[in-house]
Amino acid sequence: MIDAYEDPGTPDCRGGWWYLWWLVTRQPGRSVAGALFGSTWMVLLAATPYLMAKAIDEGLEPGDMGALAGWTAALFVVGSVNVWLSIMRHRTMTRVRLDANFRTVKVVVAHTVRLGAALPARIGAGEVVTIGVGDVQTIAQALTVVGPGVGAAMAYVVVAGLLLSVSVRLAVVVLLGVPLIAVIVGPLLQRLQRAETDYRERQGVLTARIGDLAGGLRVLNGLGGKGLFADSFRHESRRLRDQGYRVGAVTSWIQALGAGLPTLFLAVVTWLAARMAARGEITVGELVSVYGYVAVLAGWPVALLMDVSYYLGRGVVAARRVVALLRLEPEPDTGTADPPGEPSVLHDPESGVRVPPGRLTALAGARPADAVAVVDRLGRYAPSDVTWGGVRLDGVPLSRVRERILVADHEADLFAGPLGELVAGCRERDEAQVLDAVHAAAADDIVRGLPDGLGSLVDAQGRNLSGGQRQRVRLVRALLADPEVLLAVEPTSALDAHTEATVAARLSAARKGRTTVVTTTSPLVLDHADTVHYLVDGKVAATGSHRELLDGQPGYRALVARDTDPADTEETPRGAGPAETQERPRDADPAGTRERPRDADPAETRKTAQDTHPTRTGQTARDAAARTERTTRDAAPAHAREAARDVPPTSTPETALDTHPTGTEESPRDADPAETRKTAQDTHPTGTEESPRDGDPAETRQTPRGADPAGTQKAGR
């Protein structure tokens, strides 16, 4: 059987039949042995009726007990040998099938690894899973033709020859009977291949859908889209079931004909032989032998040929799918230039991004896809004109680029296994190095919380971890790789404010002197960056430090501070009257309070900033709350300011996502003003001061109904 570390060879990708033949030729000795064992076993089955005829004609009928005993002994010996041959045939064919199975698995896995990042763009994950789980088994089963299939053909020829010695007419009937069965069943086999192909394709689509649902179930629950996707999955599942019924219908006809036609064939030949025996044209022993020949032929060779045809039909379909995968080729790597000998500048002309060596660079844009596109070009995962120290990046061999530049995606795969092995990758790391990286990613609590620490088992894709824990585990793995250039996509997007601030500070220290690029709109991370590129429509609109861009770029300030228009954030002069404030909507409360739904519980709105969306920081929430309260206090009428002074400082809530889901917070006109001082982030997402990282800052400058007459800001998404 194939060795786990043995080279599986180069598969023949000219088609499904060629691939199956390649699997046979990769194990010639075993295939020949299987054919010999199968052929001998099947021929000896056919020889049994011949020995019985001899025992009747030469021993039983004339009364020669010696001859009868001799032929009986021969029958016993042949039966005993056939038992041993059957065992050897089964063992050999099991090895043949397992070799084909594991060889196909190795070929597919090796090719998917070679495709690398190009694989998801070329073929769906469900298709790969279907090939690895179902098609591999089907291909292995098809190689049954090597042993029993060849044996059935040999037994058919031998039986036809034995019948020639009895009657030419009977031999002709037998010789014509099997081709007639093939003519009847052949069209059904073609139909089976088409139905099986459609079934496998739909199975691959549904498998991919299952993976998407399992991986994004939490997100779907949060967005309220679980029912929609469940309905879609139910529809696709029904279509697959209906296609399975069609496959089953064709299969049932093939199996019915495979069982019925040989029986009918046996009945016809037996009827002819009986008539010939009645007329004295053949002896009783020959009649028994004819019945035995046809019974063996119908029971084994013909039935096996039918089964083999069925397995081959399905095997060819599976082999074609494997070949289609193996024909996929990664992007051509024609690079021959040497990379820079020392850390150098990465420059993306398309966006204008320049990444200086040894510094922490941040990419901030209203659309995360723009920043990701830049990272893909800098990491050579997309065609580009990026240069590295003046050398075109696509001119450097890809293997050398991968050795020095690492793209750490926030949704990168996590493989099942011990946590320590998961983060160490293919390199040997001592525990001290691992713990240093764990500390830098603020993942100490994850290790402490697992039962066996670094030895604890992690499920595939980290399903036994939370979203923030998975993100930090990915960051630990990236830091342990210690690349010359690290390109991290949203490394803190799923973390709460406190953890995000810790990660930002430690990441900057851990990568000091190494080139690091992060995509983010978090002010906590941006404040630690040496250089920030503000992207608008995928192009660099401004470059500088976080503080410089806050002072000089209103769009950048609105994006990262989750604020409305900067002009609206200036403090209203103390003592300003209602006339100096923004125009009050019709429904605004005279006291300057926001409206709250009648069934809203004020207590439910007092949550901490850590419960908000991961992209929202607690510092931003507190700053916004302070600005809003100050503006309300200064701009509201005197009686509102007097009421506000009596409010305890603990009554000011800080977050937004835990409010009533129906929308903005409304307060009845007779509500206590102390309960109405809410921050813009405490409202429903459709009317809050939350600006998602992928939102348009311009869209956040809205004043909804029920706004404070003092001009408090409540930004919509």
Short mmCIF file of C-alpha atoms in Angstrom, two decimals, residues 136-440:
data_model
loop_
_atom_site.label_atom_id
_atom_site.label_comp_id
_atom_site.label_asym_id
_atom_site.label_seq_id
_atom_site.Cartn_x
_atom_site.Cartn_y
_atom_site.Cartn_z
CA VAL A 136 -12.20 9.49 -3.51
CA GLN A 137 -14.21 6.54 -2.20
CA THR A 138 -16.09 6.20 -5.49
CA ILE A 139 -12.86 6.12 -7.47
CA ALA A 140 -11.42 3.43 -5.21
CA GLN A 141 -14.55 1.31 -5.60
CA ALA A 142 -14.29 1.57 -9.38
CA LEU A 143 -10.97 -0.31 -9.32
CA THR A 144 -12.93 -3.46 -8.50
CA VAL A 145 -12.75 -4.00 -12.24
CA VAL A 146 -9.09 -4.98 -11.86
CA GLY A 147 -9.80 -8.24 -9.98
CA PRO A 148 -13.36 -9.54 -10.15
CA GLY A 149 -13.99 -7.60 -13.35
CA VAL A 150 -11.16 -9.29 -15.24
CA GLY A 151 -12.06 -12.61 -13.61
CA ALA A 152 -15.67 -12.32 -14.77
CA ALA A 153 -14.55 -11.74 -18.35
CA MET A 154 -12.20 -14.72 -18.21
CA ALA A 155 -14.90 -16.98 -16.70
CA TYR A 156 -17.31 -15.91 -19.45
CA VAL A 157 -14.86 -17.00 -22.12
CA VAL A 158 -14.10 -20.32 -20.35
CA VAL A 159 -17.79 -21.17 -19.91
CA ALA A 160 -18.47 -20.43 -23.56
CA GLY A 161 -15.65 -22.81 -24.50
CA LEU A 162 -16.99 -25.57 -22.23
CA LEU A 163 -20.45 -25.19 -23.75
CA LEU A 164 -18.97 -25.62 -27.22
CA SER A 165 -17.99 -29.16 -26.20
CA VAL A 166 -21.62 -29.83 -25.24
CA SER A 167 -23.62 -27.99 -27.91
CA VAL A 168 -22.80 -25.30 -30.44
CA ARG A 169 -26.35 -23.97 -30.24
CA LEU A 170 -26.11 -23.48 -26.47
CA ALA A 171 -22.68 -21.86 -26.81
CA VAL A 172 -24.03 -19.36 -29.37
CA VAL A 173 -26.95 -18.48 -27.08
CA VAL A 174 -24.53 -17.86 -24.19
CA LEU A 175 -22.12 -15.84 -26.33
CA LEU A 176 -24.92 -13.63 -27.65
CA GLY A 177 -26.75 -13.29 -24.35
CA VAL A 178 -24.23 -11.16 -22.47
CA PRO A 179 -23.71 -8.62 -25.31
CA LEU A 180 -27.50 -8.32 -25.51
CA ILE A 181 -27.60 -7.48 -21.79
CA ALA A 182 -24.89 -4.86 -22.34
CA VAL A 183 -26.94 -3.28 -25.16
CA ILE A 184 -29.96 -3.03 -22.87
CA VAL A 185 -28.09 -1.67 -19.84
CA GLY A 186 -25.63 0.59 -21.71
CA PRO A 187 -27.99 3.57 -22.24
CA LEU A 188 -28.93 3.44 -18.58
CA LEU A 189 -25.27 3.68 -17.61
CA GLN A 190 -24.88 6.81 -19.75
CA ARG A 191 -27.92 8.32 -18.10
CA LEU A 192 -26.53 7.38 -14.70
CA GLN A 193 -23.31 9.25 -15.43
CA ARG A 194 -25.21 12.43 -16.32
CA ALA A 195 -27.47 12.22 -13.27
CA GLU A 196 -24.51 11.43 -11.01
CA THR A 197 -22.58 14.42 -12.38
CA ASP A 198 -25.45 16.82 -11.61
CA TYR A 199 -25.87 15.28 -8.18
CA ARG A 200 -22.19 15.69 -7.31
CA GLU A 201 -22.18 19.31 -8.44
CA ARG A 202 -25.21 20.18 -6.34
CA GLN A 203 -23.75 18.26 -3.43
CA GLY A 204 -20.63 20.42 -3.63
CA VAL A 205 -22.72 23.61 -3.61
CA LEU A 206 -24.74 22.43 -0.63
CA THR A 207 -21.61 21.37 1.25
CA ALA A 208 -20.18 24.85 0.75
CA ARG A 209 -23.44 26.34 2.01
CA ILE A 210 -23.28 24.20 5.14
CA GLY A 211 -19.73 25.42 5.82
CA ASP A 212 -20.76 29.05 5.35
CA LEU A 213 -23.72 28.64 7.68
CA ALA A 214 -21.67 26.91 10.36
CA GLY A 215 -18.88 29.48 10.16
CA GLY A 216 -21.14 32.55 10.20
CA LEU A 217 -23.98 31.43 12.43
CA ARG A 218 -23.24 34.00 15.10
CA VAL A 219 -23.10 36.80 12.55
CA LEU A 220 -26.34 35.63 10.97
CA ASN A 221 -28.02 35.59 14.38
CA GLY A 222 -26.83 39.10 15.02
CA LEU A 223 -28.07 40.40 11.68
CA GLY A 224 -31.33 38.50 11.83
CA GLY A 225 -30.55 36.65 8.62
CA LYS A 226 -30.53 33.11 9.99
CA GLY A 227 -34.05 32.42 8.79
CA LEU A 228 -33.32 33.70 5.29
CA PHE A 229 -30.26 31.50 4.92
CA ALA A 230 -32.08 28.55 6.46
CA ASP A 231 -34.82 28.89 3.85
CA SER A 232 -32.23 29.04 1.10
CA PHE A 233 -30.48 25.97 2.48
CA ARG A 234 -33.79 24.13 2.74
CA HIS A 235 -34.53 24.94 -0.90
CA GLU A 236 -31.11 23.74 -2.06
CA SER A 237 -31.43 20.62 0.09
CA ARG A 238 -34.73 19.75 -1.56
CA ARG A 239 -33.20 20.18 -4.99
CA LEU A 240 -30.38 17.85 -4.01
CA ARG A 241 -32.87 15.34 -2.65
CA ASP A 242 -34.85 15.43 -5.91
CA GLN A 243 -31.65 14.91 -7.89
CA GLY A 244 -30.80 12.02 -5.59
CA TYR A 245 -34.17 10.47 -6.40
CA ARG A 246 -33.31 10.70 -10.10
CA VAL A 247 -29.98 9.00 -9.50
CA GLY A 248 -31.72 6.36 -7.43
CA ALA A 249 -34.31 5.74 -10.14
CA VAL A 250 -31.63 5.02 -12.74
CA THR A 251 -29.65 2.92 -10.28
CA SER A 252 -32.71 0.85 -9.40
CA TRP A 253 -33.32 0.03 -13.08
CA ILE A 254 -29.69 -1.00 -13.53
CA GLN A 255 -29.75 -3.22 -10.46
CA ALA A 256 -33.13 -4.71 -11.38
CA LEU A 257 -31.94 -5.55 -14.86
CA GLY A 258 -28.68 -6.85 -13.40
CA ALA A 259 -30.64 -9.33 -11.29
CA GLY A 260 -33.47 -10.08 -13.70
CA LEU A 261 -31.75 -10.46 -17.05
CA PRO A 262 -29.23 -13.11 -15.89
CA THR A 263 -32.12 -15.08 -14.35
CA LEU A 264 -34.05 -14.87 -17.60
CA PHE A 265 -30.87 -15.83 -19.42
CA LEU A 266 -30.51 -18.88 -17.14
CA ALA A 267 -34.13 -19.91 -17.77
CA VAL A 268 -33.76 -19.74 -21.56
CA VAL A 269 -30.54 -21.78 -21.66
CA THR A 270 -31.90 -24.38 -19.21
CA TRP A 271 -35.10 -24.78 -21.26
CA LEU A 272 -33.10 -25.35 -24.43
CA ALA A 273 -30.78 -27.85 -22.72
CA ALA A 274 -33.72 -29.77 -21.22
CA ARG A 275 -35.38 -30.12 -24.63
CA MET A 276 -32.08 -31.34 -26.07
CA ALA A 277 -31.71 -33.89 -23.23
CA ALA A 278 -35.28 -35.10 -23.81
CA ARG A 279 -34.49 -35.72 -27.46
CA GLY A 280 -31.31 -37.54 -26.49
CA GLU A 281 -28.97 -34.98 -28.03
CA ILE A 282 -27.08 -34.52 -24.72
CA THR A 283 -26.67 -36.73 -21.66
CA VAL A 284 -28.11 -36.15 -18.19
CA GLY A 285 -24.65 -35.25 -16.93
CA GLU A 286 -24.25 -32.71 -19.71
CA LEU A 287 -27.67 -31.28 -18.85
CA VAL A 288 -26.53 -30.86 -15.24
CA SER A 289 -23.27 -29.27 -16.38
CA VAL A 290 -25.09 -26.86 -18.71
CA TYR A 291 -27.34 -25.78 -15.86
CA GLY A 292 -24.29 -25.40 -13.59
CA TYR A 293 -22.35 -23.40 -16.20
CA VAL A 294 -25.19 -20.98 -16.79
CA ALA A 295 -26.02 -20.73 -13.07
CA VAL A 296 -22.42 -19.84 -12.27
CA LEU A 297 -22.30 -17.49 -15.26
CA ALA A 298 -25.51 -15.72 -14.30
CA GLY A 299 -24.77 -15.69 -10.58
CA TRP A 300 -21.19 -14.37 -10.70
CA PRO A 301 -19.61 -13.26 -13.99
CA VAL A 302 -22.66 -11.57 -15.51
CA ALA A 303 -23.77 -10.02 -12.21
CA LEU A 304 -20.23 -8.82 -11.51
CA LEU A 305 -19.93 -7.35 -14.99
CA MET A 306 -23.13 -5.42 -14.31
CA ASP A 307 -21.83 -4.19 -10.96
CA VAL A 308 -18.46 -3.30 -12.43
CA SER A 309 -20.18 -1.29 -15.16
CA TYR A 310 -22.13 0.57 -12.49
CA TYR A 311 -19.01 1.26 -10.40
CA LEU A 312 -17.05 2.33 -13.45
CA GLY A 313 -19.79 4.74 -14.49
CA ARG A 314 -19.75 6.45 -11.12
CA GLY A 315 -15.96 6.21 -10.88
CA VAL A 316 -15.45 8.02 -14.17
CA VAL A 317 -17.69 10.86 -12.99
CA ALA A 318 -15.69 11.17 -9.75
CA ALA A 319 -12.38 10.93 -11.63
CA ARG A 320 -13.42 13.76 -13.95
CA ARG A 321 -14.06 15.98 -10.93
CA VAL A 322 -10.64 15.15 -9.53
CA VAL A 323 -9.04 15.85 -12.90
CA ALA A 324 -10.87 19.19 -13.11
CA LEU A 325 -9.30 20.16 -9.78
CA LEU A 326 -5.85 18.93 -10.80
CA ARG A 327 -6.01 20.97 -14.00
CA LEU A 328 -6.23 24.20 -12.02
CA GLU A 329 -2.92 25.98 -12.03
CA PRO A 330 -1.65 28.73 -9.71
CA GLU A 331 -0.68 32.08 -11.08
CA PRO A 332 2.50 31.71 -13.12
CA ASP A 333 5.64 32.61 -11.19
CA THR A 334 8.12 34.04 -13.66
CA GLY A 335 10.13 36.04 -11.16
CA THR A 336 13.89 35.77 -11.40
CA ALA A 337 15.07 38.98 -9.71
CA ASP A 338 16.75 38.99 -6.32
CA PRO A 339 14.83 40.63 -3.50
CA PRO A 340 16.40 43.57 -1.65
CA GLY A 341 19.25 42.53 0.58
CA GLU A 342 17.98 44.59 3.50
CA PRO A 343 14.61 45.92 4.71
CA SER A 344 13.34 48.28 2.02
CA VAL A 345 10.38 50.45 1.10
CA LEU A 346 7.25 48.80 -0.26
CA HIS A 347 5.45 51.09 -2.70
CA ASP A 348 2.03 50.58 -4.27
CA PRO A 349 1.69 53.01 -7.19
CA GLU A 350 -2.01 52.29 -7.64
CA SER A 351 -2.96 53.65 -4.21
CA GLY A 352 0.09 55.78 -3.50
CA VAL A 353 0.86 53.88 -0.27
CA ARG A 354 4.52 53.85 0.75
CA VAL A 355 5.58 51.56 3.59
CA PRO A 356 8.90 52.62 5.14
CA PRO A 357 11.02 49.81 6.60
CA GLY A 358 11.15 49.24 10.33
CA ARG A 359 8.06 51.30 11.13
CA LEU A 360 4.42 50.70 12.00
CA THR A 361 2.19 51.93 9.18
CA ALA A 362 -1.61 52.06 9.36
CA LEU A 363 -4.14 52.16 6.53
CA ALA A 364 -7.46 53.80 7.43
CA GLY A 365 -10.34 54.06 5.00
CA ALA A 366 -14.10 54.29 5.11
CA ARG A 367 -14.31 51.12 3.05
CA PRO A 368 -12.32 48.20 4.50
CA ALA A 369 -12.19 46.60 1.04
CA ASP A 370 -9.95 49.43 -0.16
CA ALA A 371 -7.37 48.78 2.56
CA VAL A 372 -7.58 45.00 2.01
CA ALA A 373 -6.95 45.51 -1.71
CA VAL A 374 -3.79 47.47 -0.89
CA VAL A 375 -2.61 44.70 1.45
CA ASP A 376 -3.27 42.06 -1.22
CA ARG A 377 -1.11 43.98 -3.67
CA LEU A 378 1.66 44.58 -1.12
CA GLY A 379 1.62 40.87 -0.20
CA ARG A 380 1.50 39.78 -3.86
CA TYR A 381 -1.89 38.16 -3.65
CA ALA A 382 -3.20 40.28 -6.51
CA PRO A 383 -1.60 41.53 -9.76
CA SER A 384 0.03 44.92 -9.26
CA ASP A 385 2.97 47.18 -10.00
CA VAL A 386 4.20 47.14 -6.40
CA THR A 387 7.93 47.70 -5.97
CA TRP A 388 10.11 46.49 -3.12
CA GLY A 389 13.24 48.53 -2.74
CA GLY A 390 12.92 49.58 -6.39
CA VAL A 391 12.46 45.98 -7.59
CA ARG A 392 9.09 44.93 -8.97
CA LEU A 393 7.51 42.57 -6.48
CA ASP A 394 6.19 40.26 -9.21
CA GLY A 395 9.73 40.00 -10.56
CA VAL A 396 10.93 38.26 -7.38
CA PRO A 397 10.34 34.49 -7.08
CA LEU A 398 7.16 33.92 -5.10
CA SER A 399 8.83 31.58 -2.63
CA ARG A 400 11.29 34.29 -1.64
CA VAL A 401 8.47 36.82 -1.24
CA ARG A 402 6.59 34.44 1.06
CA GLU A 403 9.71 33.92 3.17
CA ARG A 404 9.88 37.61 4.07
CA ILE A 405 6.37 39.07 3.65
CA LEU A 406 3.42 37.67 5.60
CA VAL A 407 -0.22 38.66 5.19
CA ALA A 408 -2.13 37.95 8.43
CA ASP A 409 -5.82 37.98 7.60
CA HIS A 410 -8.30 38.35 10.47
CA GLU A 411 -10.29 35.40 9.12
CA ALA A 412 -7.36 33.09 8.40
CA ASP A 413 -7.99 29.37 8.95
CA LEU A 414 -7.30 27.80 12.31
CA PHE A 415 -6.53 24.09 12.24
CA ALA A 416 -7.54 21.63 14.91
CA GLY A 417 -4.87 20.62 17.42
CA PRO A 418 -3.11 21.72 20.58
CA LEU A 419 -2.97 25.49 20.98
CA GLY A 420 0.84 25.52 21.21
CA GLU A 421 1.22 23.63 17.93
CA LEU A 422 -1.47 25.71 16.28
CA VAL A 423 0.31 29.02 16.87
CA ALA A 424 3.84 27.65 16.28
CA GLY A 425 3.06 26.46 12.76
CA CYS A 426 5.67 24.35 11.01
CA ARG A 427 8.58 25.75 13.03
CA GLU A 428 9.86 24.51 16.34
CA ARG A 429 9.29 27.09 19.05
CA ASP A 430 10.20 26.84 22.70
CA GLU A 431 7.61 27.67 25.31
CA ALA A 432 9.24 30.98 26.21
CA GLN A 433 8.91 32.26 22.63
CA VAL A 434 5.30 31.17 22.48
CA LEU A 435 4.47 32.84 25.79
CA ASP A 436 6.15 36.08 24.64
CA ALA A 437 3.95 36.14 21.54
CA VAL A 438 0.91 35.28 23.65
CA HIS A 439 1.66 38.22 25.92
CA ALA A 440 2.19 40.58 22.97
#
